[in-house]
mmCIF file of C-alpha atoms and ligand atoms in Angstrom:
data_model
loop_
_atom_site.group_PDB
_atom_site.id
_atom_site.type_symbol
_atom_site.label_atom_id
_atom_site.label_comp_id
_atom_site.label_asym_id
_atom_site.label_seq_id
_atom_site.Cartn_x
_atom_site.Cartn_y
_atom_site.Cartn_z
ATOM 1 C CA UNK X 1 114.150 84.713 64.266
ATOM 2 C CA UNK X 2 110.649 83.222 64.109
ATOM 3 C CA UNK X 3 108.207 84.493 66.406
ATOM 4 C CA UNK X 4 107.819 80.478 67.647
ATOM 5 C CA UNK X 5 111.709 80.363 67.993
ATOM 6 C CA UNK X 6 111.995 83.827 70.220
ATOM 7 C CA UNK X 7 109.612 81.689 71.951
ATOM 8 C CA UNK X 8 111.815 79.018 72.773
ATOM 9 C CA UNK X 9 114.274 81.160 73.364
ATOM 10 C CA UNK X 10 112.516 83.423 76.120
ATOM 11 C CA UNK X 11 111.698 79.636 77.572
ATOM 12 C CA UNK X 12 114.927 78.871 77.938
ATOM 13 C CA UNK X 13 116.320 82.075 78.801
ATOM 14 C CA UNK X 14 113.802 82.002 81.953
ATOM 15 C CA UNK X 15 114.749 78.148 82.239
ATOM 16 C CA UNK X 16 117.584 78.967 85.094
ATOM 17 C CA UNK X 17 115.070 81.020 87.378
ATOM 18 C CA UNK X 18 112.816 78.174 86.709
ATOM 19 C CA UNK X 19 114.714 75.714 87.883
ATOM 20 C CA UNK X 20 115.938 77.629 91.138
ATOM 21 C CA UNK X 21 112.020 78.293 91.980
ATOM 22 C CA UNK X 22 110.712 75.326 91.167
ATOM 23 C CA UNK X 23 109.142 73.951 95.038
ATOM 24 C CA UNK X 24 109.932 77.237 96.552
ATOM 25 C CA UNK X 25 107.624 79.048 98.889
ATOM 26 C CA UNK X 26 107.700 82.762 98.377
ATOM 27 C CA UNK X 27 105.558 85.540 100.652
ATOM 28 C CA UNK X 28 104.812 88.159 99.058
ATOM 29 C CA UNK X 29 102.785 91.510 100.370
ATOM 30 C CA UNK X 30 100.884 93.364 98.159
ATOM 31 C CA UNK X 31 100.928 97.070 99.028
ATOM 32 C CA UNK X 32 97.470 98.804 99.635
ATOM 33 C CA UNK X 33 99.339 101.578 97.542
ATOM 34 C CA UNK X 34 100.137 99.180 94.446
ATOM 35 C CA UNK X 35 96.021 97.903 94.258
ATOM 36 C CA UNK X 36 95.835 101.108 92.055
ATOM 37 C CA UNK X 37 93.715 99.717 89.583
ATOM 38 C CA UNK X 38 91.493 96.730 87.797
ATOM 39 C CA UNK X 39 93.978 96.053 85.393
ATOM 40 C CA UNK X 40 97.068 96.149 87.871
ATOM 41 C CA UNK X 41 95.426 93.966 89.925
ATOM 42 C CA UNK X 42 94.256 92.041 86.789
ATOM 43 C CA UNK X 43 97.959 91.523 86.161
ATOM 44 C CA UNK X 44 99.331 90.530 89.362
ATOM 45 C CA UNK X 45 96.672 87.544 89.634
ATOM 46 C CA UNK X 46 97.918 86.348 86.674
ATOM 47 C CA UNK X 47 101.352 86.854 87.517
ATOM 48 C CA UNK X 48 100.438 84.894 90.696
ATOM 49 C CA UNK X 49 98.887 82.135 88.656
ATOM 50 C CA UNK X 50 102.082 82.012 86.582
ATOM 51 C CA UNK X 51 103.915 81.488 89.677
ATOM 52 C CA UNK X 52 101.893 78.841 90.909
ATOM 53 C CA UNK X 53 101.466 77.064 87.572
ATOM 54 C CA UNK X 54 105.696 77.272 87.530
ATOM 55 C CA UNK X 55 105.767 75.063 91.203
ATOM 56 C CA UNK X 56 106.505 78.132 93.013
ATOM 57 C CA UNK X 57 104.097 78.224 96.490
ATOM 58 C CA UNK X 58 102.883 81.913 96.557
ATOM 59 C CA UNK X 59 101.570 83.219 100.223
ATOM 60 C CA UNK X 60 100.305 86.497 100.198
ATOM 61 C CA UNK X 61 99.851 89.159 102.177
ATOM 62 C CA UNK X 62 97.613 92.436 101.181
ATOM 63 C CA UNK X 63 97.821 95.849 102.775
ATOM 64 C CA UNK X 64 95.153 98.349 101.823
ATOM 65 C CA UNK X 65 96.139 101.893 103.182
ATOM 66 C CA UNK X 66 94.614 103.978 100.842
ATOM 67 C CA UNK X 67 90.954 102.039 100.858
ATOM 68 C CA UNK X 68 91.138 102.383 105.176
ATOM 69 C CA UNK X 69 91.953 105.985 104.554
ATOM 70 C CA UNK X 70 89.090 106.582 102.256
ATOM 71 C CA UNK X 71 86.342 104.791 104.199
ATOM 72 C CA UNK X 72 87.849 106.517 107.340
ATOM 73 C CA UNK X 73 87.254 109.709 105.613
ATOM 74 C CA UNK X 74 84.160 109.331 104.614
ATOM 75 C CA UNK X 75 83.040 108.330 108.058
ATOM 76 C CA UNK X 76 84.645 111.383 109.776
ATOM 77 C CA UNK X 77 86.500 108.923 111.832
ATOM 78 C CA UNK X 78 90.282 110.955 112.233
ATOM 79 C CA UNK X 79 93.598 109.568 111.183
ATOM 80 C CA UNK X 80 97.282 109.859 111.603
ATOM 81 C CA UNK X 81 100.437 108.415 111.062
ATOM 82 C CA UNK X 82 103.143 107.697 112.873
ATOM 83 C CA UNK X 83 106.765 106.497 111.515
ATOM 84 C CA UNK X 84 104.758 104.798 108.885
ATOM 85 C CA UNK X 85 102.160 103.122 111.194
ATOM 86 C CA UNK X 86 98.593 103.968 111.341
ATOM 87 C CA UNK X 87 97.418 105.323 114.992
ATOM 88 C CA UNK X 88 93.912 103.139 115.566
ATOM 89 C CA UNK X 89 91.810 103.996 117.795
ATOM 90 C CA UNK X 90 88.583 101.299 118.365
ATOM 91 C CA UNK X 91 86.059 102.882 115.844
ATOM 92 C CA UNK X 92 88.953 102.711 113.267
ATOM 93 C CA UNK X 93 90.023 98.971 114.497
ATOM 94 C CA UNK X 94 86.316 98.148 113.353
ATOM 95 C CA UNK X 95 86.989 100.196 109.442
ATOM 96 C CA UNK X 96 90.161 98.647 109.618
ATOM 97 C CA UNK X 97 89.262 95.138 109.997
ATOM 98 C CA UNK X 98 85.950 95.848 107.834
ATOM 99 C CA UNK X 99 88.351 97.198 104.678
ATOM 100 C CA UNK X 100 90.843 94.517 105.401
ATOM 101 C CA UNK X 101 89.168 91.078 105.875
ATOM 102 C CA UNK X 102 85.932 92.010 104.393
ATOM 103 C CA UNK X 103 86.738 94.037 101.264
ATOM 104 C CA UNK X 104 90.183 93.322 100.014
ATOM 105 C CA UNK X 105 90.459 89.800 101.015
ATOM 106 C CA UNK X 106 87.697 88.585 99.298
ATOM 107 C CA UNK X 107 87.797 90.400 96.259
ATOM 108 C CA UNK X 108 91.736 89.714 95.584
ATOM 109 C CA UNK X 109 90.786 85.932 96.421
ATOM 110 C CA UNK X 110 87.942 86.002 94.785
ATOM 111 C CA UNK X 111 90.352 87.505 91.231
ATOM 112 C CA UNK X 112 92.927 84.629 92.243
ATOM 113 C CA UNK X 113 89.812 81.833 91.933
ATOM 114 C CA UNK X 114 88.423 83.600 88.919
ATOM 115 C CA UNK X 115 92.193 83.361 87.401
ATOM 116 C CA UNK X 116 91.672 79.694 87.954
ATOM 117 C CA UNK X 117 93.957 79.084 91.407
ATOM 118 C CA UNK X 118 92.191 77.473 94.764
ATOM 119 C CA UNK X 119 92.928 80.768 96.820
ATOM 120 C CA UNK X 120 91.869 81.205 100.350
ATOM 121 C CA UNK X 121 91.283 84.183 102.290
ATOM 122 C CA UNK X 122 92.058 84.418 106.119
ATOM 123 C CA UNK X 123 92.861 87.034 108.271
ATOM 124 C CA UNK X 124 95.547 86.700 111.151
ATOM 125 C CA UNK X 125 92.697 85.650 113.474
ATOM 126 C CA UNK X 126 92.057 82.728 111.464
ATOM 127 C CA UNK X 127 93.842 79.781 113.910
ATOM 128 C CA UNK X 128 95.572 82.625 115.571
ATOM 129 C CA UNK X 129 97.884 82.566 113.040
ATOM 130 C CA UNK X 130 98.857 86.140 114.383
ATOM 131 C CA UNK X 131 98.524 86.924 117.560
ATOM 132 C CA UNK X 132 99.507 90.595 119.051
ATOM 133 C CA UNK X 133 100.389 92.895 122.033
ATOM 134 C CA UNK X 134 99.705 96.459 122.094
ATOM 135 C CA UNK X 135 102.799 97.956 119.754
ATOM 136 C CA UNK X 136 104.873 100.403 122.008
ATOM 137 C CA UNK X 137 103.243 99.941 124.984
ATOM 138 C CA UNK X 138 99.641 100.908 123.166
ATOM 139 C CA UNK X 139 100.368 104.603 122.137
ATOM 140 C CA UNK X 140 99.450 103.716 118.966
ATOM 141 C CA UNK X 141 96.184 102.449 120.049
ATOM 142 C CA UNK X 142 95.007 99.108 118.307
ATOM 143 C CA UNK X 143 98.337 98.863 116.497
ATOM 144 C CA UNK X 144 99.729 95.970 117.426
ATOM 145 C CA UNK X 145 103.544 93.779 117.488
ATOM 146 C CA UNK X 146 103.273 90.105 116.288
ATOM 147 C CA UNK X 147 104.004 88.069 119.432
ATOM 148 C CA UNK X 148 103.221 84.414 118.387
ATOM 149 C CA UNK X 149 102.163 83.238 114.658
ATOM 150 C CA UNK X 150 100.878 79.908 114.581
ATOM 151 C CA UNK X 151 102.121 79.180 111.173
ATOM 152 C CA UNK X 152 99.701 75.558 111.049
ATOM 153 C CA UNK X 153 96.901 77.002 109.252
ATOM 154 C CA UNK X 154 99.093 78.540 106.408
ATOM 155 C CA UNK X 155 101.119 75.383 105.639
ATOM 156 C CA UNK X 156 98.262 73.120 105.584
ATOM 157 C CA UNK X 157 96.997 75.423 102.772
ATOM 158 C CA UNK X 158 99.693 75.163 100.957
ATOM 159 C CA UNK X 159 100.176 71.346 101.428
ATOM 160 C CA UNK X 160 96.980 70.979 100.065
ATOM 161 C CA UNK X 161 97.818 73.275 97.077
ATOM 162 C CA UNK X 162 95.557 75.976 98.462
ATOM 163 C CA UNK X 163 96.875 79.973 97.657
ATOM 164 C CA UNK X 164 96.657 81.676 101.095
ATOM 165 C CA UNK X 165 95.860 85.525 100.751
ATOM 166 C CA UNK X 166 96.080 86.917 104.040
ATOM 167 C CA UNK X 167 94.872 89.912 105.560
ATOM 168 C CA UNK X 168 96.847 91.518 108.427
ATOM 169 C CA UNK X 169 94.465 91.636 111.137
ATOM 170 C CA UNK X 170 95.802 89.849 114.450
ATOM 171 C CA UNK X 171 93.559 88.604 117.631
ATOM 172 C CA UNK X 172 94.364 89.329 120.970
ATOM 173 C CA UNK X 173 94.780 87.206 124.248
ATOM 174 C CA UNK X 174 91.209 88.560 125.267
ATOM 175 C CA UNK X 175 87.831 87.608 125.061
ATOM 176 C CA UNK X 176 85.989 89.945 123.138
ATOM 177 C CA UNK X 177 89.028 92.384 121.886
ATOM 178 C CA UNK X 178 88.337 93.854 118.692
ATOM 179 C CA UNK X 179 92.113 92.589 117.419
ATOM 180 C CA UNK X 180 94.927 94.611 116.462
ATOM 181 C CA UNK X 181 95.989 96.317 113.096
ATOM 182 C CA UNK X 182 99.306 94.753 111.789
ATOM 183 C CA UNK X 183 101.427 96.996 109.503
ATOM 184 C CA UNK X 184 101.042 94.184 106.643
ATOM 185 C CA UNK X 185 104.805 94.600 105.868
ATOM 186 C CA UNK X 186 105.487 93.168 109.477
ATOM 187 C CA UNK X 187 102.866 90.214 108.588
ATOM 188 C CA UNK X 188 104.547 89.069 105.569
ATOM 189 C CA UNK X 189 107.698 89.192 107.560
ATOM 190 C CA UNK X 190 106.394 87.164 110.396
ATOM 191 C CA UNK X 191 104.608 84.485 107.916
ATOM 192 C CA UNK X 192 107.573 84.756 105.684
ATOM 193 C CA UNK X 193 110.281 83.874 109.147
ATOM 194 C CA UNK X 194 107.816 81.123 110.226
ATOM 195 C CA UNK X 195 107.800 79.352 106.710
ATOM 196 C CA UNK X 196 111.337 80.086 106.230
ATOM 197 C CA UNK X 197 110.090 81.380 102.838
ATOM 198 C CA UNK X 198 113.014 81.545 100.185
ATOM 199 C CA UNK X 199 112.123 85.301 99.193
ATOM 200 C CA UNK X 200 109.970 87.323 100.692
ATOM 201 C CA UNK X 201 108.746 90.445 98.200
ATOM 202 C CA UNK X 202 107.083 93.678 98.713
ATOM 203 C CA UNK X 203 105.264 95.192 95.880
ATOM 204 C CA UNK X 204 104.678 99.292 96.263
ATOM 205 C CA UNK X 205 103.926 102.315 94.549
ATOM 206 C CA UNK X 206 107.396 103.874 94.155
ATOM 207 C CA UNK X 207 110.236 102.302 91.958
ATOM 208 C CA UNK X 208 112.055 100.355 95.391
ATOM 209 C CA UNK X 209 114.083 102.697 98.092
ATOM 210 C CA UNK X 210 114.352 105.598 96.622
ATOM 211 C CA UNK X 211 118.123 107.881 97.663
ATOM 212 C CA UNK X 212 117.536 111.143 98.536
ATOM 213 C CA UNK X 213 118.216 112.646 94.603
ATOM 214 C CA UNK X 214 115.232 110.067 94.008
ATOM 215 C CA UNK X 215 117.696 107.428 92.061
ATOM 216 C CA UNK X 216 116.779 103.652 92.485
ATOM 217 C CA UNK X 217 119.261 101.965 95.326
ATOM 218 C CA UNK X 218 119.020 98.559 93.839
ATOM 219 C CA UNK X 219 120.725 97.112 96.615
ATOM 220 C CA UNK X 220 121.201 97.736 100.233
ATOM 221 C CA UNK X 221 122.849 96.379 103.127
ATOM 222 C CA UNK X 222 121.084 96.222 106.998
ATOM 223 C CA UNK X 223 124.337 98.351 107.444
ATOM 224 C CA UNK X 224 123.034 100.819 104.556
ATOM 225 C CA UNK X 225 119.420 100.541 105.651
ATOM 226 C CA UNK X 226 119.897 101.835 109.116
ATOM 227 C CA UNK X 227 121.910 104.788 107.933
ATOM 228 C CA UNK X 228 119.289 105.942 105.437
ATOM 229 C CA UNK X 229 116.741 105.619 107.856
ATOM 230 C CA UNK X 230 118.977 107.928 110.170
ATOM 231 C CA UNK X 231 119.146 110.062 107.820
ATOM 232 C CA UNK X 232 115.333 110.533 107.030
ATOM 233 C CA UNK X 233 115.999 109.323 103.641
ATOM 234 C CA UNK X 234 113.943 106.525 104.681
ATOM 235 C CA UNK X 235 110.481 107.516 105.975
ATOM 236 C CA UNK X 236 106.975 106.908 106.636
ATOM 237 C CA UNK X 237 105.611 103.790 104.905
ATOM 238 C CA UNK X 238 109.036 102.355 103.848
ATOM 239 C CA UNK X 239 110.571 102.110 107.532
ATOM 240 C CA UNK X 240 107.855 98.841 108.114
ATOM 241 C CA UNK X 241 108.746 97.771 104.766
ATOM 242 C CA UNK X 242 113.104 98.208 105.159
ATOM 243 C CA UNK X 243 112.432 96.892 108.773
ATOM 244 C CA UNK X 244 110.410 93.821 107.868
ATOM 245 C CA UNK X 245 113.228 93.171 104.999
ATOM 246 C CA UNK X 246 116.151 93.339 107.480
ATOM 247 C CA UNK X 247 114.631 91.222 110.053
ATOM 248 C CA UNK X 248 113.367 88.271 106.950
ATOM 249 C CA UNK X 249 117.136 88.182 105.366
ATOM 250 C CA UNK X 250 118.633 87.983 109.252
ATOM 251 C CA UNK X 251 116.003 84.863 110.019
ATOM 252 C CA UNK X 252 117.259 83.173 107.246
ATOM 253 C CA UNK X 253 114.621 84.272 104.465
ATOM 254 C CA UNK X 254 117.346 84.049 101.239
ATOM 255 C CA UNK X 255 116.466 87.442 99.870
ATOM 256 C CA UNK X 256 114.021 90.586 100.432
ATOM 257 C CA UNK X 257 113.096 92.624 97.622
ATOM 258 C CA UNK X 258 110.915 96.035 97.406
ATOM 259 C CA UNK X 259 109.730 96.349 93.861
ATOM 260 C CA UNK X 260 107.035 98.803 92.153
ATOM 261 C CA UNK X 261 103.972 97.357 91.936
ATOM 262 C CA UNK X 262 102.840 99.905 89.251
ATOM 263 C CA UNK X 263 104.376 98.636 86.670
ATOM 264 C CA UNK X 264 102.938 95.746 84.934
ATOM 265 C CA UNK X 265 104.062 92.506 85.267
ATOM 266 C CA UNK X 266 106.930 93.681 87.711
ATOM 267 C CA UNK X 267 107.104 90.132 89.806
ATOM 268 C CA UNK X 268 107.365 88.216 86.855
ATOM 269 C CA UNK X 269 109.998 90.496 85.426
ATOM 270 C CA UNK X 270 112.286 90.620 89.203
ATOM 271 C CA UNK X 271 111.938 86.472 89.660
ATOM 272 C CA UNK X 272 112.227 85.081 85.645
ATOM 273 C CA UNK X 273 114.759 88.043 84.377
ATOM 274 C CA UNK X 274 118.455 88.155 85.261
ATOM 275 C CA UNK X 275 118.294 91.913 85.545
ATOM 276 C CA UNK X 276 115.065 91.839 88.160
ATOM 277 C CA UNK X 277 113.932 95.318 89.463
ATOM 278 C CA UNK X 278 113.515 97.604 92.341
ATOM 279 C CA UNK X 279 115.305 96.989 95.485
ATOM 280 C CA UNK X 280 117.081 93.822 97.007
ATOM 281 C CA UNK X 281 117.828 93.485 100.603
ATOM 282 C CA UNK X 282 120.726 90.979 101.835
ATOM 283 C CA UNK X 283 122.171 89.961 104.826
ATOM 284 C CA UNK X 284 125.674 91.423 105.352
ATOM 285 C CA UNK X 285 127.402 88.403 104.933
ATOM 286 C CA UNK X 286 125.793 87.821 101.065
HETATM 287 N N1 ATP R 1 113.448 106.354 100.601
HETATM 288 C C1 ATP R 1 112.225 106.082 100.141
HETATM 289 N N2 ATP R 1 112.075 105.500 98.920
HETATM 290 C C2 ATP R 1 110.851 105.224 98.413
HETATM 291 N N3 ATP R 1 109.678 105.484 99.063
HETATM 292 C C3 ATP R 1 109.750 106.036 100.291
HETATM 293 C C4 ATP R 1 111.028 106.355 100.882
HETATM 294 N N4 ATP R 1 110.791 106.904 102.106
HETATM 295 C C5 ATP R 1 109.463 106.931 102.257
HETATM 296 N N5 ATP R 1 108.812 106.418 101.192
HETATM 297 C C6 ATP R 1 107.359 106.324 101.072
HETATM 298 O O1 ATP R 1 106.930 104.981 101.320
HETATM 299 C C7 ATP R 1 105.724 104.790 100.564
HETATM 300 C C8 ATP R 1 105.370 103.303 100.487
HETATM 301 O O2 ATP R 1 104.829 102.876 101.726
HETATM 302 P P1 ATP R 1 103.240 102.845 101.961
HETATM 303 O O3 ATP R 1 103.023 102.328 103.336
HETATM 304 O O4 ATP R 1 102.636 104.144 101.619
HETATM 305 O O5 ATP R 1 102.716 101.811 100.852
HETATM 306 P P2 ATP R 1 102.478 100.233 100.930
HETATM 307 O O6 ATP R 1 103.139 99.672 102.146
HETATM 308 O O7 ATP R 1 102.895 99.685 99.611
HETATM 309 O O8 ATP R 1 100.915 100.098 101.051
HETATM 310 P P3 ATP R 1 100.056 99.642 102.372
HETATM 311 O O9 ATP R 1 100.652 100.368 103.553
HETATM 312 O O10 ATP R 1 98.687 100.035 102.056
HETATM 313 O O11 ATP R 1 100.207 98.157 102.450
HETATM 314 C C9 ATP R 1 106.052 105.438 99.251
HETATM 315 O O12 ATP R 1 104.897 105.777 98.523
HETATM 316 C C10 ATP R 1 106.837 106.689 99.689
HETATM 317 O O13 ATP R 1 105.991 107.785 99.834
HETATM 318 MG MG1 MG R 2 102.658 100.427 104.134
#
């Protein structure tokens, strides 16, 4: 076969995704812990712009873990985590927010404009898109539980073919709060229930869920979910990420999928391959 022909061929191959896509509006959070490095990140705008360029409405939602840790470190500013959520007290609100809105924001939209896409950067305060209550009646300090998302802001972007990039900060209720930390796995679920987003997809740092022998679970039922979380198979950073899955899929959001952002290319191979990668979350009923 020609090189131009296996051309075609991968064309039409892909056509069927294509197709199914084609007007969709997809969220999709990328994980502090898959921003590894330039060329990662390099790959995933483009990967974005593919999507775009392919009618497919991209929203997304960035973490950035690893970069809060670091700054928090090297301001002496203590840090722990509990079942996967980040314990913020109001010096670390401030790094958070600063890391989040300020840092990571800007530069992915700023790679998404370079890439040639109209991206946008907001944070959850932006229109009170996200707005927040103390989580667990504020033991976990500025953490907070997505009460009301004003969804406006984030479909006028996208009416006006506009790539929202959105960081997970959420305001408060209050004059002159400092806002609340969302785990972003919870914000991409919120955004993705309020769009009624066709898929909503987590990119990470591991392969997807992981079983306890560390094999791949490719896919998992809410059933199966709560019964590896019970039995601390599922932990830490991945119970936000199974939780935000199970609630998208039971608000209607078609499919959830945890995939590993490490490897290159990994959302074009999951959406445009029929044997897609990592993990896929259904409703029981699927
Ligand atoms: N069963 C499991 N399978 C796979 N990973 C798991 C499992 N249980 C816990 N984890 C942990 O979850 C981590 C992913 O969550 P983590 O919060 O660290 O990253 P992220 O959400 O992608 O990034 P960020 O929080 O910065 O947005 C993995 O690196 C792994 O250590
Ligand atoms: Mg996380």
């Amino acid at each position: 076969m020609s090189k131009y022909s296996r051309i075609v061929s991968i064309l039409l191959d892909s056509l069927p995704h294509i197709k199914l896509f084609n007007g969709a509006t997809m969220v999709i959070k990328y994980g502090g812990a898959a921003q590894i490095n330039p060329q990662l990140k390099e790959q995933f705008a483009i990967d974005i712009v593919m999507l775009y360029m392919l009618g497919i409405k991209p929203v997304i939602v960035h973490g950035g873990g690893n970069k809060i840790s670091e700054m928090l470190q090297t301001l002496q500013i203590p840090t722990e985590f509990v079942d996967g959520h980040r314990v913020t007290s109001l010096e670390a609100m401030k790094v958070v927010e600063m890391v989040l809105s300020g840092e990571i924001n800007k530069e992915l939209s700023a790679f998404l404009n370079f890439h040639g896409l109209k991206a946008v950067g907001i944070s959850g305060k932006d229109s009170r898109l996200l707005c927040a209550t103390p989580k667990d009646g504020g033991k976990l300090g500025y953490v907070g539980d997505v009460k009301e998302v004003n969804i406006e802001v984030v479909q006028k972007l996208l009416e006006g073919g506009f790539v929202p990039v959105i960081a997970p900060v959420a305001s408060a209720d209050e004059a002159h709060h400092p806002g609340f930390n969302i785990n972003a796995d919870t914000a991409a679920c919120a955004i993705a229930c309020a769009l009624k987003a066709k898929k909503v997809i987590f990119l990470t740092d591991t392969q997807g869920v992981l079983n306890a022998d560390r094999t791949l679970l490719k896919s998992l039922s809410i059933q199966e979910v709560e019964s590896y979380k019970q039995k601390n198979v599922i932990v830490g950073g991945m119970i936000p990420k199974v939780d935000a899955c199970v609630k998208a899929v039971n608000a209607g959001v078609e499919k959830a999928h945890i995939i590993d952002g490490r490897v290159e290319h990994s959302l074009l191979l999951e959406l445009f391959t029929s044997g897609g990668v990592g993990t896929e979350i259904l409703r029981d009923s699927q």
